[in-house]
């Protein structure tokens, strides 16, 4: 896979910080691939199961659950063209199940049919223009076809639409996606401006601050990243979020519990705190 195709795919710490770019719905290609990796059945057993399900489907006797299992096996066994042929009518029959169309788009992209994949995603966006999973895949497809300017313009227009007259919750995911795109296109200053804008619009949401911390860490500013992580902890002090401590540990930072917003060492604890482990 080219470096361009990896743009916007969740990175290690970004997955930990922001679950915003993950494909949802239970029918994503990533889900089937994970299922494949964790499948303990021998290949011969899978092939036998596949043959039985294919026979039932050819006779028009397969249930929806059996079709789902057949699709899973086709993907797991790398029979992608057959998976596409099975999935396409399923997606047409059930347009409300957007994850079917999204999986179809991913399968087409996997087969290097980028125009076909884009066509599927456009169907999704025509029904719901703010579907973040579809916007993510569309952005990736546009980048892979050398249309980064178009991807950026589309996300900027979507973010503006979601911000007027009042900011809608969907603006968070779109803004984070746009900022990630800006970073990858060599515009970290504009990305930071998006994070600040999102932070002002959603003052109780830690994700913009976490994304800024990631940006600083990638630039080698460990101190700045530590300060932002500590501030993120202060945003929701009543919530025990182990993800923040995991991120700090991954970056070699001090545990965040007890850090002041400036990232300085904690003050001496009170008597009750001293008794806690």
Short mmCIF file of C-alpha atoms in Angstrom, two decimals:
data_model
loop_
_atom_site.label_atom_id
_atom_site.label_comp_id
_atom_site.label_asym_id
_atom_site.label_seq_id
_atom_site.Cartn_x
_atom_site.Cartn_y
_atom_site.Cartn_z
CA UNK A 1 0.00 0.00 0.00
CA UNK A 2 1.41 3.41 -0.91
CA UNK A 3 2.13 6.04 1.71
CA UNK A 4 -0.66 8.14 0.26
CA UNK A 5 -3.17 5.34 0.78
CA UNK A 6 -2.21 5.23 4.44
CA UNK A 7 -3.17 8.87 4.96
CA UNK A 8 -6.05 9.13 7.42
CA UNK A 9 -5.88 5.45 8.34
CA UNK A 10 -5.84 5.31 12.15
CA UNK A 11 -2.33 5.41 13.57
CA UNK A 12 -1.35 3.61 16.76
CA UNK A 13 -1.80 6.41 19.25
CA UNK A 14 -4.54 8.09 17.26
CA UNK A 15 -6.62 4.94 17.62
CA UNK A 16 -6.08 5.21 21.36
CA UNK A 17 -6.87 8.92 21.42
CA UNK A 18 -9.64 9.35 18.88
CA UNK A 19 -11.94 6.57 17.82
CA UNK A 20 -13.24 8.99 15.26
CA UNK A 21 -11.76 7.48 12.10
CA UNK A 22 -12.68 3.89 12.69
CA UNK A 23 -15.22 2.35 10.37
CA UNK A 24 -18.33 1.39 12.33
CA UNK A 25 -21.30 -0.80 11.77
CA UNK A 26 -20.06 -4.35 12.25
CA UNK A 27 -19.86 -5.01 8.52
CA UNK A 28 -16.62 -3.22 7.76
CA UNK A 29 -13.79 -4.87 5.89
CA UNK A 30 -11.60 -4.31 8.91
CA UNK A 31 -14.04 -6.30 11.04
CA UNK A 32 -13.91 -9.25 8.67
CA UNK A 33 -10.13 -9.08 8.50
CA UNK A 34 -9.92 -9.13 12.28
CA UNK A 35 -12.31 -12.07 12.31
CA UNK A 36 -10.09 -13.82 9.82
CA UNK A 37 -6.99 -13.29 11.93
CA UNK A 38 -8.73 -14.63 15.00
CA UNK A 39 -10.43 -17.56 13.30
CA UNK A 40 -9.08 -20.80 14.71
CA UNK A 41 -10.83 -23.08 12.24
CA UNK A 42 -8.64 -24.87 9.68
CA UNK A 43 -8.89 -23.64 6.12
CA UNK A 44 -10.42 -26.95 4.98
CA UNK A 45 -13.25 -26.53 7.48
CA UNK A 46 -13.86 -22.98 6.28
CA UNK A 47 -13.93 -24.13 2.66
CA UNK A 48 -16.41 -26.87 3.47
CA UNK A 49 -18.63 -24.37 5.28
CA UNK A 50 -18.32 -22.02 2.33
CA UNK A 51 -19.37 -24.70 -0.15
CA UNK A 52 -22.47 -25.52 1.87
CA UNK A 53 -23.49 -21.87 2.17
CA UNK A 54 -22.85 -21.19 -1.52
CA UNK A 55 -25.07 -24.13 -2.46
CA UNK A 56 -27.91 -22.90 -0.25
CA UNK A 57 -27.56 -19.38 -1.59
CA UNK A 58 -27.60 -20.57 -5.22
CA UNK A 59 -30.88 -22.39 -4.51
CA UNK A 60 -32.39 -19.30 -2.89
CA UNK A 61 -32.59 -21.06 0.48
CA UNK A 62 -30.09 -19.04 2.53
CA UNK A 63 -31.26 -16.90 5.41
CA UNK A 64 -29.95 -13.40 6.09
CA UNK A 65 -27.65 -14.78 8.78
CA UNK A 66 -26.30 -17.38 6.35
CA UNK A 67 -25.67 -14.71 3.74
CA UNK A 68 -23.78 -12.69 6.32
CA UNK A 69 -21.66 -15.72 7.19
CA UNK A 70 -21.08 -16.45 3.50
CA UNK A 71 -19.88 -12.90 2.99
CA UNK A 72 -17.55 -13.19 5.97
CA UNK A 73 -16.03 -16.39 4.60
CA UNK A 74 -15.56 -14.97 1.11
CA UNK A 75 -13.68 -11.99 2.51
CA UNK A 76 -11.66 -14.11 4.94
CA UNK A 77 -10.62 -16.47 2.14
CA UNK A 78 -9.62 -13.58 -0.14
CA UNK A 79 -12.37 -14.24 -2.66
CA UNK A 80 -13.13 -10.56 -3.00
CA UNK A 81 -14.81 -10.53 -6.47
CA UNK A 82 -17.32 -13.13 -5.25
CA UNK A 83 -17.86 -11.12 -2.07
CA UNK A 84 -18.63 -8.05 -4.19
CA UNK A 85 -21.11 -10.01 -6.32
CA UNK A 86 -22.88 -11.21 -3.16
CA UNK A 87 -22.82 -7.87 -1.38
CA UNK A 88 -24.00 -5.62 -4.20
CA UNK A 89 -27.63 -6.89 -4.30
CA UNK A 90 -27.69 -7.04 -0.51
CA UNK A 91 -26.77 -3.35 -0.32
CA UNK A 92 -29.35 -2.48 -2.99
CA UNK A 93 -32.12 -4.32 -1.12
CA UNK A 94 -31.28 -2.71 2.21
CA UNK A 95 -30.28 0.91 1.57
CA UNK A 96 -30.93 1.76 5.21
CA UNK A 97 -28.01 -0.49 6.22
CA UNK A 98 -25.33 1.98 5.25
CA UNK A 99 -22.55 -0.28 6.52
CA UNK A 100 -23.27 -2.74 3.68
CA UNK A 101 -22.63 -0.02 1.09
CA UNK A 102 -19.51 1.08 2.94
CA UNK A 103 -18.13 -2.46 2.96
CA UNK A 104 -18.89 -2.71 -0.76
CA UNK A 105 -16.90 0.47 -1.34
CA UNK A 106 -13.97 -0.88 0.66
CA UNK A 107 -14.02 -4.13 -1.29
CA UNK A 108 -14.00 -2.26 -4.59
CA UNK A 109 -11.10 -0.15 -3.39
CA UNK A 110 -9.28 -3.31 -2.35
CA UNK A 111 -9.70 -4.53 -5.92
CA UNK A 112 -8.21 -1.22 -7.20
CA UNK A 113 -11.57 -0.12 -8.55
CA UNK A 114 -11.26 3.41 -7.17
CA UNK A 115 -13.97 4.97 -9.37
CA UNK A 116 -16.35 2.16 -8.40
CA UNK A 117 -15.52 2.61 -4.72
CA UNK A 118 -16.11 6.34 -5.00
CA UNK A 119 -19.46 5.71 -6.68
CA UNK A 120 -20.58 3.60 -3.72
CA UNK A 121 -19.48 6.22 -1.20
CA UNK A 122 -21.29 8.96 -3.08
CA UNK A 123 -24.50 6.97 -2.71
CA UNK A 124 -23.97 7.00 1.05
CA UNK A 125 -23.23 10.72 1.15
CA UNK A 126 -26.28 11.48 -0.96
CA UNK A 127 -28.42 9.89 1.75
CA UNK A 128 -26.49 11.33 4.70
CA UNK A 129 -23.84 13.95 3.83
CA UNK A 130 -22.43 13.97 7.36
CA UNK A 131 -21.71 10.24 7.70
CA UNK A 132 -18.17 10.41 9.06
CA UNK A 133 -17.21 6.90 7.93
CA UNK A 134 -18.21 7.72 4.36
CA UNK A 135 -16.39 11.06 4.49
CA UNK A 136 -13.26 9.30 5.71
CA UNK A 137 -13.29 6.79 2.87
CA UNK A 138 -14.17 9.45 0.29
CA UNK A 139 -11.26 11.58 1.46
CA UNK A 140 -8.91 8.62 1.21
CA UNK A 141 -10.14 7.79 -2.29
CA UNK A 142 -9.73 11.37 -3.44
CA UNK A 143 -6.18 11.47 -2.11
CA UNK A 144 -5.30 8.22 -3.83
CA UNK A 145 -6.49 9.73 -7.10
CA UNK A 146 -4.43 12.90 -6.65
CA UNK A 147 -7.36 15.11 -5.68
CA UNK A 148 -6.25 16.33 -2.27
CA UNK A 149 -7.48 19.87 -2.95
CA UNK A 150 -10.96 18.53 -3.66
CA UNK A 151 -10.94 16.43 -0.48
CA UNK A 152 -9.90 19.43 1.60
CA UNK A 153 -12.50 21.72 0.03
CA UNK A 154 -15.26 19.16 0.60
CA UNK A 155 -14.42 18.73 4.27
CA UNK A 156 -14.09 22.47 4.83
CA UNK A 157 -17.50 23.07 3.24
CA UNK A 158 -19.05 20.30 5.35
CA UNK A 159 -17.55 21.71 8.53
CA UNK A 160 -18.86 25.19 7.75
CA UNK A 161 -22.32 23.82 7.04
CA UNK A 162 -22.34 21.94 10.35
CA UNK A 163 -21.23 25.07 12.23
CA UNK A 164 -24.09 27.39 11.21
CA UNK A 165 -26.27 28.73 12.68
CA UNK A 166 -25.21 26.60 15.65
CA UNK A 167 -22.51 24.00 15.89
CA UNK A 168 -23.89 20.48 15.51
CA UNK A 169 -22.32 17.44 17.21
CA UNK A 170 -21.29 16.01 13.82
CA UNK A 171 -18.88 18.93 13.39
CA UNK A 172 -16.45 17.28 15.80
CA UNK A 173 -15.76 14.23 13.65
CA UNK A 174 -15.59 16.25 10.43
CA UNK A 175 -13.26 18.79 12.01
CA UNK A 176 -10.90 16.13 13.33
CA UNK A 177 -10.83 14.45 9.93
CA UNK A 178 -10.10 17.77 8.22
CA UNK A 179 -7.31 18.54 10.67
CA UNK A 180 -5.71 15.14 10.09
CA UNK A 181 -5.86 15.78 6.35
CA UNK A 182 -4.28 19.20 6.80
CA UNK A 183 -1.42 17.67 8.77
CA UNK A 184 -0.78 15.10 6.10
CA UNK A 185 -0.78 17.82 3.46
CA UNK A 186 1.91 19.73 5.33
CA UNK A 187 -0.32 22.34 6.95
CA UNK A 188 0.11 21.77 10.72
CA UNK A 189 -0.69 25.41 11.53
CA UNK A 190 -4.10 25.16 9.90
CA UNK A 191 -4.66 21.82 11.62
CA UNK A 192 -3.97 23.39 15.00
CA UNK A 193 -6.39 26.20 14.19
CA UNK A 194 -9.09 23.58 13.58
CA UNK A 195 -8.32 21.90 16.92
CA UNK A 196 -8.58 25.25 18.72
CA UNK A 197 -11.87 25.97 16.99
CA UNK A 198 -13.27 22.58 17.97
CA UNK A 199 -12.05 23.02 21.53
CA UNK A 200 -13.89 26.33 21.80
CA UNK A 201 -17.06 24.82 20.32
CA UNK A 202 -16.93 21.69 22.51
CA UNK A 203 -15.21 22.81 25.73
CA UNK A 204 -15.94 19.57 27.59
CA UNK A 205 -14.67 17.26 24.85
CA UNK A 206 -11.07 16.15 25.31
CA UNK A 207 -10.51 15.04 21.72
CA UNK A 208 -9.32 18.35 20.23
CA UNK A 209 -6.81 18.77 23.02
CA UNK A 210 -5.63 15.18 22.67
CA UNK A 211 -5.19 15.68 18.94
CA UNK A 212 -3.14 18.81 19.60
CA UNK A 213 -0.99 16.83 22.04
CA UNK A 214 -0.40 14.21 19.36
CA UNK A 215 0.58 16.93 16.90
CA UNK A 216 3.09 18.40 19.34
CA UNK A 217 4.51 14.98 20.20
CA UNK A 218 5.06 14.21 16.52
CA UNK A 219 6.97 17.50 16.21
CA UNK A 220 9.18 16.51 19.16
CA UNK A 221 7.62 18.90 21.68
CA UNK A 222 7.22 16.43 24.52
CA UNK A 223 6.80 19.14 27.15
CA UNK A 224 4.00 20.80 25.22
CA UNK A 225 2.31 17.45 24.68
CA UNK A 226 2.55 16.70 28.40
CA UNK A 227 0.97 20.01 29.29
CA UNK A 228 -1.93 19.46 26.93
CA UNK A 229 -2.55 15.95 28.23
CA UNK A 230 -2.64 17.32 31.77
CA UNK A 231 -5.11 20.00 30.67
CA UNK A 232 -7.24 17.31 29.04
CA UNK A 233 -7.33 15.49 32.36
CA UNK A 234 -8.59 18.67 34.02
CA UNK A 235 -11.46 18.98 31.54
CA UNK A 236 -13.17 15.91 32.96
CA UNK A 237 -11.70 15.36 36.43
CA UNK A 238 -14.70 13.31 37.52
CA UNK A 239 -14.09 10.77 34.75
CA UNK A 240 -11.37 8.17 35.16
CA UNK A 241 -10.06 7.83 31.61
CA UNK A 242 -7.22 5.33 31.50
CA UNK A 243 -6.58 6.21 27.87
CA UNK A 244 -4.85 9.40 28.93
CA UNK A 245 -2.45 7.53 31.17
CA UNK A 246 -1.80 4.96 28.44
CA UNK A 247 -0.93 7.73 26.00
CA UNK A 248 1.37 9.35 28.55
CA UNK A 249 3.08 6.01 29.19
CA UNK A 250 3.51 5.42 25.47
CA UNK A 251 5.24 8.79 25.20
CA UNK A 252 7.40 8.18 28.27
CA UNK A 253 5.64 10.85 30.31
CA UNK A 254 4.83 10.89 33.98
CA UNK A 255 1.46 9.50 35.05
CA UNK A 256 -1.20 12.12 34.53
CA UNK A 257 -3.10 11.60 37.75
CA UNK A 258 -2.31 14.57 39.97
CA UNK A 259 -0.58 16.65 37.27
CA UNK A 260 -1.48 20.31 37.25
CA UNK A 261 -2.72 21.86 34.00
CA UNK A 262 0.79 23.23 33.43
CA UNK A 263 2.21 19.70 33.52
CA UNK A 264 4.23 20.41 36.68
CA UNK A 265 4.76 17.92 39.45
CA UNK A 266 1.78 17.26 41.71
CA UNK A 267 1.40 19.10 44.98
CA UNK A 268 1.72 17.12 48.23
CA UNK A 269 -1.43 15.02 48.66
CA UNK A 270 -3.74 15.44 51.59
CA UNK A 271 -3.94 12.88 54.34
CA UNK A 272 -6.71 10.86 52.71
CA UNK A 273 -4.84 10.70 49.43
CA UNK A 274 -1.64 9.57 51.18
CA UNK A 275 -3.51 6.55 52.51
CA UNK A 276 -4.69 5.48 49.05
CA UNK A 277 -2.53 3.02 47.09
#
